[in-house]
Coordinates of C-alpha atoms (C1' of nucleotides) in Angstrom, one line a residue:
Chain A
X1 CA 0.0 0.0 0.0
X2 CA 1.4 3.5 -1.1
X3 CA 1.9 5.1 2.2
X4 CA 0.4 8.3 2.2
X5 CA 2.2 10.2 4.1
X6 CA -0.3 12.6 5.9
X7 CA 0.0 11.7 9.1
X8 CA 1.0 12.6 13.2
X9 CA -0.3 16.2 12.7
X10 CA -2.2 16.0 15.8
X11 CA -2.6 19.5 16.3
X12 CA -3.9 20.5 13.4
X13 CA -6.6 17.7 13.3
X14 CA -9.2 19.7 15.2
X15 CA -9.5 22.0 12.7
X16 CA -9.7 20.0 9.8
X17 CA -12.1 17.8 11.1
X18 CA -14.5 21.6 12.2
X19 CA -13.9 22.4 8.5
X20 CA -15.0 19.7 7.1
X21 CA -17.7 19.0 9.3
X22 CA -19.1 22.5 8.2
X23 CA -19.1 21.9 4.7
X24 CA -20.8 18.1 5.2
X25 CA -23.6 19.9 7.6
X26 CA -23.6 22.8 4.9
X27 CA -24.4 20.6 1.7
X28 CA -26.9 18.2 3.6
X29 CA -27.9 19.4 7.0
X30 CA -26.7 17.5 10.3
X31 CA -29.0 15.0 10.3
X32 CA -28.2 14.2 6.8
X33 CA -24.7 14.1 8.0
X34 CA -23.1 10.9 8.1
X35 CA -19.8 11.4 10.7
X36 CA -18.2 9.2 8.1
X37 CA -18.3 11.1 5.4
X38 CA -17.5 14.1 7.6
X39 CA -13.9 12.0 8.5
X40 CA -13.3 11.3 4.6
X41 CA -13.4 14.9 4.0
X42 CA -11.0 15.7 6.4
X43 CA -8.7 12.8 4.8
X44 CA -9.4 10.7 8.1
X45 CA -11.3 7.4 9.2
X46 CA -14.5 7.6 11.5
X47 CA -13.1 6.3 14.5
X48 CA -10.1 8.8 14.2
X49 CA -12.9 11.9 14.3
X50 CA -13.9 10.7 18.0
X51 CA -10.5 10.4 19.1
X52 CA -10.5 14.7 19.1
X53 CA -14.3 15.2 19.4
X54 CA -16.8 13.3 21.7
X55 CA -19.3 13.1 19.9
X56 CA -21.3 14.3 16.7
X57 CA -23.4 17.2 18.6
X58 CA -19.8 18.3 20.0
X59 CA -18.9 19.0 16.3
X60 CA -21.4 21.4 16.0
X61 CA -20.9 22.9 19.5
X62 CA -17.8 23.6 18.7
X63 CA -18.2 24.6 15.1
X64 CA -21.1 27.4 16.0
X65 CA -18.6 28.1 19.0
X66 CA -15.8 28.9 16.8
X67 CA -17.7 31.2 14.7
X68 CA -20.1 32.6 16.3
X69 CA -19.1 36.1 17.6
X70 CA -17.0 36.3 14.6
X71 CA -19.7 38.3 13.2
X72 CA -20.6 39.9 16.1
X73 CA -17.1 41.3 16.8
X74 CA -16.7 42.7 14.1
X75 CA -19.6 44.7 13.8
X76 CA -19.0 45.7 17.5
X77 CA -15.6 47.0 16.2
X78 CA -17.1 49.0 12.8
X79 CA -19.3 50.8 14.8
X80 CA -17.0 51.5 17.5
X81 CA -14.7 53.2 15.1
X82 CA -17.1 54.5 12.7
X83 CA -20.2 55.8 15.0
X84 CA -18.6 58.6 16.7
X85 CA -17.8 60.9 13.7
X86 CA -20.4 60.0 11.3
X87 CA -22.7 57.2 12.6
X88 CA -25.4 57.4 9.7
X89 CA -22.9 56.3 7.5
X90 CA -21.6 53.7 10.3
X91 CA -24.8 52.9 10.2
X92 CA -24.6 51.8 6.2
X93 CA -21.5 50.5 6.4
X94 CA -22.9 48.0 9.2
X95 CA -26.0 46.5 7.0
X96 CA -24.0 46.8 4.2
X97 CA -21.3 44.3 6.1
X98 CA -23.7 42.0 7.4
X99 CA -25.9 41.9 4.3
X100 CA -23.3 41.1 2.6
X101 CA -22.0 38.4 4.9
X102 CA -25.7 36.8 4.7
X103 CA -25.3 36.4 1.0
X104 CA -21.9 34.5 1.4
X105 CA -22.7 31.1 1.7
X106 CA -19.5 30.5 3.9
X107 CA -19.7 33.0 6.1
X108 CA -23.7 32.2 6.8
X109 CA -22.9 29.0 6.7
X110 CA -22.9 28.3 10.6
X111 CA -26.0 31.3 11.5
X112 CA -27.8 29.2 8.8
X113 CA -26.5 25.7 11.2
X114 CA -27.8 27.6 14.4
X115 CA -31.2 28.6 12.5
X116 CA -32.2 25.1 11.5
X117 CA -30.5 23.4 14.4
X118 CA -31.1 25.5 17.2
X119 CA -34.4 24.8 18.1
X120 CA -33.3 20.7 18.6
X121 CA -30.5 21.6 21.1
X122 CA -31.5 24.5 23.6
X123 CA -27.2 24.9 24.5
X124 CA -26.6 25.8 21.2
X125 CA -29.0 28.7 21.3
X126 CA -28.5 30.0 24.3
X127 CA -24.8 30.0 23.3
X128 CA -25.6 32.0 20.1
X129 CA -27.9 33.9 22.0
X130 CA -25.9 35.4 24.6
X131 CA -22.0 35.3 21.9
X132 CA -24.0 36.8 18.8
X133 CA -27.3 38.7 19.3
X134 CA -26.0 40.2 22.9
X135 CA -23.0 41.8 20.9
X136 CA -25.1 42.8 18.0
X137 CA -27.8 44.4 20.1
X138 CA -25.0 46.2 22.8
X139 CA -23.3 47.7 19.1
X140 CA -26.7 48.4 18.2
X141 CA -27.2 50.6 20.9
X142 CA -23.9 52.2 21.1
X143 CA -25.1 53.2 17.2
X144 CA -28.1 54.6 17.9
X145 CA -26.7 56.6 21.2
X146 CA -24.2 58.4 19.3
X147 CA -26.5 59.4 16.3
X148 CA -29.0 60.6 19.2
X149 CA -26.3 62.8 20.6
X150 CA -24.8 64.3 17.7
X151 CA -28.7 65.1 16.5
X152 CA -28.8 62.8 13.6
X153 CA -31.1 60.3 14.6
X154 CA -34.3 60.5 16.3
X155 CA -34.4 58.5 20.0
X156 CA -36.1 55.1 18.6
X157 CA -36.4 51.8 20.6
X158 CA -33.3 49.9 20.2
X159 CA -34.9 46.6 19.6
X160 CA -37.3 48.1 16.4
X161 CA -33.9 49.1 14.7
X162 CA -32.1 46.2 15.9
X163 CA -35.2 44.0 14.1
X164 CA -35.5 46.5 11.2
X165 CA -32.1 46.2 10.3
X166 CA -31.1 42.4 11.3
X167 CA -34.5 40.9 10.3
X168 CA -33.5 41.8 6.5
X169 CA -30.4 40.6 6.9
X170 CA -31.9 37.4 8.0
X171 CA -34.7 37.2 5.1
X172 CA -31.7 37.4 2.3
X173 CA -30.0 34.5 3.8
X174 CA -33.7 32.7 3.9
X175 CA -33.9 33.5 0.5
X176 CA -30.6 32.5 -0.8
X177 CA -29.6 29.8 1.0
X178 CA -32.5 28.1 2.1
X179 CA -35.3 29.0 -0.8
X180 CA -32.6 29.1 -3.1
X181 CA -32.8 31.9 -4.9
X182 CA -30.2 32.7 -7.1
X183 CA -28.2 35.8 -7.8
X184 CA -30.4 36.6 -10.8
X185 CA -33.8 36.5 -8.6
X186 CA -32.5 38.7 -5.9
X187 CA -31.5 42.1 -5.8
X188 CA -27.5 42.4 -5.0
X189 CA -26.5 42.1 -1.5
X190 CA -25.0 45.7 -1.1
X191 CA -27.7 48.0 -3.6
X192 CA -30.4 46.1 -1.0
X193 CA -28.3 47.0 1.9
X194 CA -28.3 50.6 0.3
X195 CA -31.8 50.6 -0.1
X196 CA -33.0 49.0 3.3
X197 CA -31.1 51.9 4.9
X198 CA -32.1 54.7 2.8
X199 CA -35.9 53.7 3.6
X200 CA -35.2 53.1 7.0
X201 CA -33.1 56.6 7.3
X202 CA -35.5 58.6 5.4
X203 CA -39.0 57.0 5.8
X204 CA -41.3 56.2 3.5
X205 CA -43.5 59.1 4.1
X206 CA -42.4 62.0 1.9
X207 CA -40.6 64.5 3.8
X208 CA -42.2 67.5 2.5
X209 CA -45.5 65.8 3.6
X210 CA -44.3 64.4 7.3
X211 CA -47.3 64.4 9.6
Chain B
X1 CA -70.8 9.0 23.9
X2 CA -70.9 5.9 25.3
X3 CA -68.3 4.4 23.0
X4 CA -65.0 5.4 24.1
X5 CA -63.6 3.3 21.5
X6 CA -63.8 5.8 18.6
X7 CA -63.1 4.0 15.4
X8 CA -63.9 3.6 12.3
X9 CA -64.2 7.1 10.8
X10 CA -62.2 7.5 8.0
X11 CA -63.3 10.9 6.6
X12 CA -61.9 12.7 9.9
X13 CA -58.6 10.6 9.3
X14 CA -56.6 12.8 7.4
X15 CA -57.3 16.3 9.2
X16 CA -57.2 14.5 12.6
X17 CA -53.3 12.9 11.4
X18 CA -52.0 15.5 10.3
X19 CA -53.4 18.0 13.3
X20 CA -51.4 15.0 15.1
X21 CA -48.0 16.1 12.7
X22 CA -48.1 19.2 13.1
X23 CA -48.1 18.8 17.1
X24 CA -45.0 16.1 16.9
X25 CA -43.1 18.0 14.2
X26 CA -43.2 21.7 16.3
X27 CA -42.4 19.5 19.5
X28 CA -39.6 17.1 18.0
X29 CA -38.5 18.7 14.6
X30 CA -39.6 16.8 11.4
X31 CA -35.9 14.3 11.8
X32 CA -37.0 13.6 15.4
X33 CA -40.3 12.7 15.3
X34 CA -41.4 9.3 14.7
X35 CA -44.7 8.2 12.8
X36 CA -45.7 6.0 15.8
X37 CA -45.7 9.0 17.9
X38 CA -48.1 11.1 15.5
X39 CA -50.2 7.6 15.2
X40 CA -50.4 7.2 18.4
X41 CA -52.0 11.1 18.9
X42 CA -54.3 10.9 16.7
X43 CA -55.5 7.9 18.0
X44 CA -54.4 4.9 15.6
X45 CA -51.8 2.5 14.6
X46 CA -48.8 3.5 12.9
X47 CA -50.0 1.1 10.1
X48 CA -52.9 3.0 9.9
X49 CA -51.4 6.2 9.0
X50 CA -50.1 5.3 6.0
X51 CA -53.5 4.4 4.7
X52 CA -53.8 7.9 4.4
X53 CA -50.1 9.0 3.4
X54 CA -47.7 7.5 1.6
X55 CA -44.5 8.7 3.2
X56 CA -43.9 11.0 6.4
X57 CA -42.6 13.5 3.7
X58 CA -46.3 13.4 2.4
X59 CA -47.5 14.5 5.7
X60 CA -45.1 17.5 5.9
X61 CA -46.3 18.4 2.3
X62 CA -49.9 18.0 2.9
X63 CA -49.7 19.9 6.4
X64 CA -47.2 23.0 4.4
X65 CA -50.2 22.8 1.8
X66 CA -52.9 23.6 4.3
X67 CA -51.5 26.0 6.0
X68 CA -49.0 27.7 3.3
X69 CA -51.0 30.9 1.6
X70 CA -53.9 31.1 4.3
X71 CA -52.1 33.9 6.1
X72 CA -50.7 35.3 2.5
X73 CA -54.2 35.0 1.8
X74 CA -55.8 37.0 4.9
X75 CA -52.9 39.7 3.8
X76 CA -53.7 40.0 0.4
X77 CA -57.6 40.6 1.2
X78 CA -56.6 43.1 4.1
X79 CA -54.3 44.9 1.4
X80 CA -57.0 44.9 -1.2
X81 CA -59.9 46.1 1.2
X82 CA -58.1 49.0 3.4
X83 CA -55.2 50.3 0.9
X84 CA -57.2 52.3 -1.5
X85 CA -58.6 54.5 1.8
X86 CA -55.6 54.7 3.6
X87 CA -52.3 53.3 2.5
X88 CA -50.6 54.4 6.0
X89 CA -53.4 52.6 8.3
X90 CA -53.4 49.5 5.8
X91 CA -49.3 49.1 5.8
X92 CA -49.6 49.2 9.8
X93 CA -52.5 46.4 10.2
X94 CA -50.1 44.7 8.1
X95 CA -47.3 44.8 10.0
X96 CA -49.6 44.3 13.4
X97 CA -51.1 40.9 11.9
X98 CA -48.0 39.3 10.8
X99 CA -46.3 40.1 13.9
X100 CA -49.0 38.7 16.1
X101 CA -49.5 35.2 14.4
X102 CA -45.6 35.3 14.2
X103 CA -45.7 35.5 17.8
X104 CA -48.1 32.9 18.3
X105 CA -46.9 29.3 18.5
X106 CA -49.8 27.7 16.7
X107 CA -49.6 30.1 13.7
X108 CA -46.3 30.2 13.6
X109 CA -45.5 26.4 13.4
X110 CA -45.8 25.9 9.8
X111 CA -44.0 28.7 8.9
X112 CA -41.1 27.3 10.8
X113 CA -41.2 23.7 9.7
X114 CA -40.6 25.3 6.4
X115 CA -37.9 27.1 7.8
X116 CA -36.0 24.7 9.0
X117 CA -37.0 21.9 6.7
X118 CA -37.3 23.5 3.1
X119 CA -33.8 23.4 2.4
X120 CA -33.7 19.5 3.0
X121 CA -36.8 19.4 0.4
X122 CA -36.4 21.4 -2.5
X123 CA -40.2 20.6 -3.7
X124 CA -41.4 21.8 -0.3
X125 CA -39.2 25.1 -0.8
X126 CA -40.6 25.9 -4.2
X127 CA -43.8 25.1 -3.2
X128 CA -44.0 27.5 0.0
X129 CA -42.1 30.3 -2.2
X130 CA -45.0 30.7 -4.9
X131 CA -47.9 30.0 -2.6
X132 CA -46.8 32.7 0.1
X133 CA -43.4 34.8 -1.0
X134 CA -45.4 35.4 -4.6
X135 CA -47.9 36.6 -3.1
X136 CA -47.3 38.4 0.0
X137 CA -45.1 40.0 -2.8
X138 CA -47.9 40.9 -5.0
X139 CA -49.8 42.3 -1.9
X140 CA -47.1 44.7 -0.7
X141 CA -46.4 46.0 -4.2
X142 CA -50.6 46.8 -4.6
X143 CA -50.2 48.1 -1.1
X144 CA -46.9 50.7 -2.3
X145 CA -48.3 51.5 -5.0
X146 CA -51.9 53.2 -4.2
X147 CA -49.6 54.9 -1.3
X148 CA -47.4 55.9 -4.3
X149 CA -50.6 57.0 -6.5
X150 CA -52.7 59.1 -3.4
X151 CA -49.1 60.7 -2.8
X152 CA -48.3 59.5 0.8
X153 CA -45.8 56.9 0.0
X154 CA -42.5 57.7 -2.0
X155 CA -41.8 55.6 -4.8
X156 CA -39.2 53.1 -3.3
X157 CA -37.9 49.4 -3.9
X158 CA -40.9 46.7 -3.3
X159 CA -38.3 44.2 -2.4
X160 CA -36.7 46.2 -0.3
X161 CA -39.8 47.2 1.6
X162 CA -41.3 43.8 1.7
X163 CA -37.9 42.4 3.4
X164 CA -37.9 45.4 5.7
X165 CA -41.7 44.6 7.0
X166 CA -41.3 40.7 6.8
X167 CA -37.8 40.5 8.0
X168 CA -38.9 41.7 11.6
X169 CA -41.7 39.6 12.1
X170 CA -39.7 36.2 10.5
X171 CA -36.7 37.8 13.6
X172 CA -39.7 37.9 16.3
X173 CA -40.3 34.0 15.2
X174 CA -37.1 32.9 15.5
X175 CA -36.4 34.7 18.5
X176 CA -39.4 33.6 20.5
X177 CA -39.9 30.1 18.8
X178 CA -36.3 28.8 17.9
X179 CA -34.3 30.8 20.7
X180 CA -36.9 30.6 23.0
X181 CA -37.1 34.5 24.6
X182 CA -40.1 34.8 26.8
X183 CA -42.5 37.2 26.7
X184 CA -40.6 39.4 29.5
X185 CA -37.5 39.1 27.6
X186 CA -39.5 40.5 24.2
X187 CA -41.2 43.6 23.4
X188 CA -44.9 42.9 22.9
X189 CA -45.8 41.7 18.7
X190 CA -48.4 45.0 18.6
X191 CA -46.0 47.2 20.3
X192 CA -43.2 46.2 18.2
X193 CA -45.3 46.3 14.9
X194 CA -46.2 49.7 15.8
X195 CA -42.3 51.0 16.5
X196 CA -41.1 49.3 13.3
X197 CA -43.9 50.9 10.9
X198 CA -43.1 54.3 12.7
X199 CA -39.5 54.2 12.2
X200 CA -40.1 53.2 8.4
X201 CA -43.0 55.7 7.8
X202 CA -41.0 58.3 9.3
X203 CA -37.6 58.0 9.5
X204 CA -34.4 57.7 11.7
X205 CA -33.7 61.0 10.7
X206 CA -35.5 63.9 12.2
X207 CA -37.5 65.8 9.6
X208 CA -36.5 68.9 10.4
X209 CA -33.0 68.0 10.0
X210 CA -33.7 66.1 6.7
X211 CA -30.6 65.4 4.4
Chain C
dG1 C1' -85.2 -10.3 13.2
dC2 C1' -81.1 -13.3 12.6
dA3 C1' -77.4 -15.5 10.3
dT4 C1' -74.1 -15.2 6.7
dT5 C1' -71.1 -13.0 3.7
dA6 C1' -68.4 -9.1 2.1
dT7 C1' -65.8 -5.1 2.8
dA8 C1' -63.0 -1.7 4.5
dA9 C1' -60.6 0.3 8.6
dC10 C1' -57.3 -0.9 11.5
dT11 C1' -53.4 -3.4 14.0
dG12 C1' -48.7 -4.4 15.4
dA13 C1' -45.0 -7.6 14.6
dC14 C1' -41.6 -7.6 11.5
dC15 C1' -38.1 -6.4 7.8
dG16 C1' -34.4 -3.9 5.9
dG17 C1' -31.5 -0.3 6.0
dT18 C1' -29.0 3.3 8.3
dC19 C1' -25.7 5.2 11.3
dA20 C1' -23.6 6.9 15.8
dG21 C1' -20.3 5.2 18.5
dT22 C1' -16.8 1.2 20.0
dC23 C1' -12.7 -1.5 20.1
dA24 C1' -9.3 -5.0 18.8
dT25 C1' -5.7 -4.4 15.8
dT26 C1' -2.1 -2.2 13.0
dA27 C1' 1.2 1.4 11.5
dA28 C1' 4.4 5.0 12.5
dC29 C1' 7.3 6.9 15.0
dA30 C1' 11.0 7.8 19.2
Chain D
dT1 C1' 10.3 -1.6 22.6
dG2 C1' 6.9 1.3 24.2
dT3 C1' 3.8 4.9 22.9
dT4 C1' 0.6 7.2 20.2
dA5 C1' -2.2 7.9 16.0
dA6 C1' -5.2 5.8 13.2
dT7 C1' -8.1 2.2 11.2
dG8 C1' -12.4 0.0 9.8
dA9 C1' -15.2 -4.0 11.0
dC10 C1' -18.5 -4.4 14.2
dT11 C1' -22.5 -3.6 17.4
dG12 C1' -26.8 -2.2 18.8
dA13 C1' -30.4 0.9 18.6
dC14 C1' -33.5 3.1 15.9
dC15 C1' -37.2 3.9 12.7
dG16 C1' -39.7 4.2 8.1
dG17 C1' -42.5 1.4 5.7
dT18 C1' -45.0 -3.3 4.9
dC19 C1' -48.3 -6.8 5.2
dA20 C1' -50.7 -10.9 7.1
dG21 C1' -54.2 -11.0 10.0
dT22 C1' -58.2 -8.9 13.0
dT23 C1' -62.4 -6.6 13.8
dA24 C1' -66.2 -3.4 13.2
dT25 C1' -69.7 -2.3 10.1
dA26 C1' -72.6 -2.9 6.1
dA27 C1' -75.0 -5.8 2.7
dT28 C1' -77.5 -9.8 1.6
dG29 C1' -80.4 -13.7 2.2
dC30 C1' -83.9 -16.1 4.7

DNA sequence: GCATTATAACTGACCGGTCAGTCATTAACA
DNA sequence: TGTTAATGACTGACCGGTCAGTTATAATGC
């Protein structure tokens, strides 16, 4: 037998095996997943996979564990540079980030894992819960704050904006990933991002008619 | 009735199985739920069942068919009825209705099965896309445009509006539903309705400061 | 009415296939 | 030679779907 020589990288194994096991839960959906094919992917045998990872639900643990907050931190970080000199356009640049990031089917790959999966294993949500949507809402806030005080924005509820400008976010990866729409269908991730927030900015209400 | 040993009535069957479904799929999640338990709430043998459908899959279809389009439905008549009067008030019952039945666990249970199931199913994906997305699509554009003809709306992206009124309410589903916030965690679905539709009537940006 | 036959609703043991997880064994090093 | 990484055949549980057999009800004959 040809030896192939790929082998004794313990350390890296972890990774390999996460990366695999995200694109095997990607094409067919964890319980489609067969932790076989998962170890082929990551040039392994089955048995070697639960030498680094108890069991299959641990993959996923730790996959949503790894990347979640990913996201989150880096929207934290955009607006904590961007809001205090000009947070309406902070405020673009973060829908325009994370609508993009929806429409990437590797980066939504693991939101889209937490989506369908979520509701079978309560840990993982609360995980997601407390690593992605605390972050996004705190950033949120810190957003909205600094328009209020510099007299750009009016004082809304955080949670409406937080909905209004997450909740598209959420339908495009619906759409794309999971309704399969394709690029044709769809608008393009960033004019829809420019669009949401130009509505959302300026209303839909004419401004020379406001009530 | 004296017999407690209701049997033989066939033309209930089907409505009483899949009534049955729907219960064990919200509970378990379509992969997790076994046709004896759905036999066994609706009061019959597992055999039994599949006098009446072929497959499980069948039952998923049949309950995504009963259910898909009767709140498109409801939004297409309340579009057609109040948005020639008053685009404004029509766009905010909208809002109000979808947000409630999202909110509500009974409503909201098919609509998630699809969620988290269409993108294992392809036929029940296409099938939910033209029976609701078509034409919760057709009603927002009616609804834009008679704002857009009386002069109270301005004359912005359907799609973009549509994900900015159904992307909340799908984000108040999958937060109450799939991560499980409780009703003190979450701002009330009329409440919330009502802050969104402001903020996109009106504006983050203050109208006398308008850009 | 009552007995007999026919029919359709229903049952539940069973089959076949799948797959997560295990473990005796082997290969590769030090 | 001892240790560690890795293998893949195997086990056991699970479950969708089947079907030979059972039972309630209806139809028919007398």
């Amino acid at each position: 037998m040809p030896q192939t020589h790929r082998k004794r990288r313990p350390e890296a194994r972890p990774d390999e095996i996460l990366d695999a096991a995200l694109a095997v839960f990607t094409e067919q959906g964890f319980a489609q997943a067969r932790v076989e094919d998962i170890a082929k992917r990551a040039g392994l045998s089955k048995g070697a996979v639960y030498l680094y990872f108890p069991s299959k639900d641990a993959m996923l643990s730790a996959l949503v564990e790894q990347s979640a907050g990913k996201l989150a931190r880096a929207a934290e970080q955009l607006v904590a540079i961007g809001a205090p000199q000009d947070p309406e356009t902070a405020l673009r640049s973060l829908v325009k980030m994370l609508m993009t990031a929806m429409a990437d089917p590797d980066i939504s790959a693991a939101p889209r894992l937490v989506l369908t999966e979520a509701g079978r294993s309560p840990e993982i949500a609360a995980h997601y819960r407390s690593q992605v949507l605390d972050i996004a809402r705190r950033a949120m806030s810190a957003l909205l704050e600094a328009g209020v005080e510099a007299g750009r924005f009016r004082r809304v509820d955080t949670d409406a904006l937080m909905r209004l400008m997450g909740g598209p976010c959420m339908a495009h990866m619906v759409l794309t990933t999971i309704f399969d729409l394709q690029p044709q269908d769809i608008s393009d991730p960033a004019d829809m991002a420019g669009a949401i927030c130009d509505l959302v900015l300026y209303g839909l209400v004419p401004r020379e008619k406001a009530a």
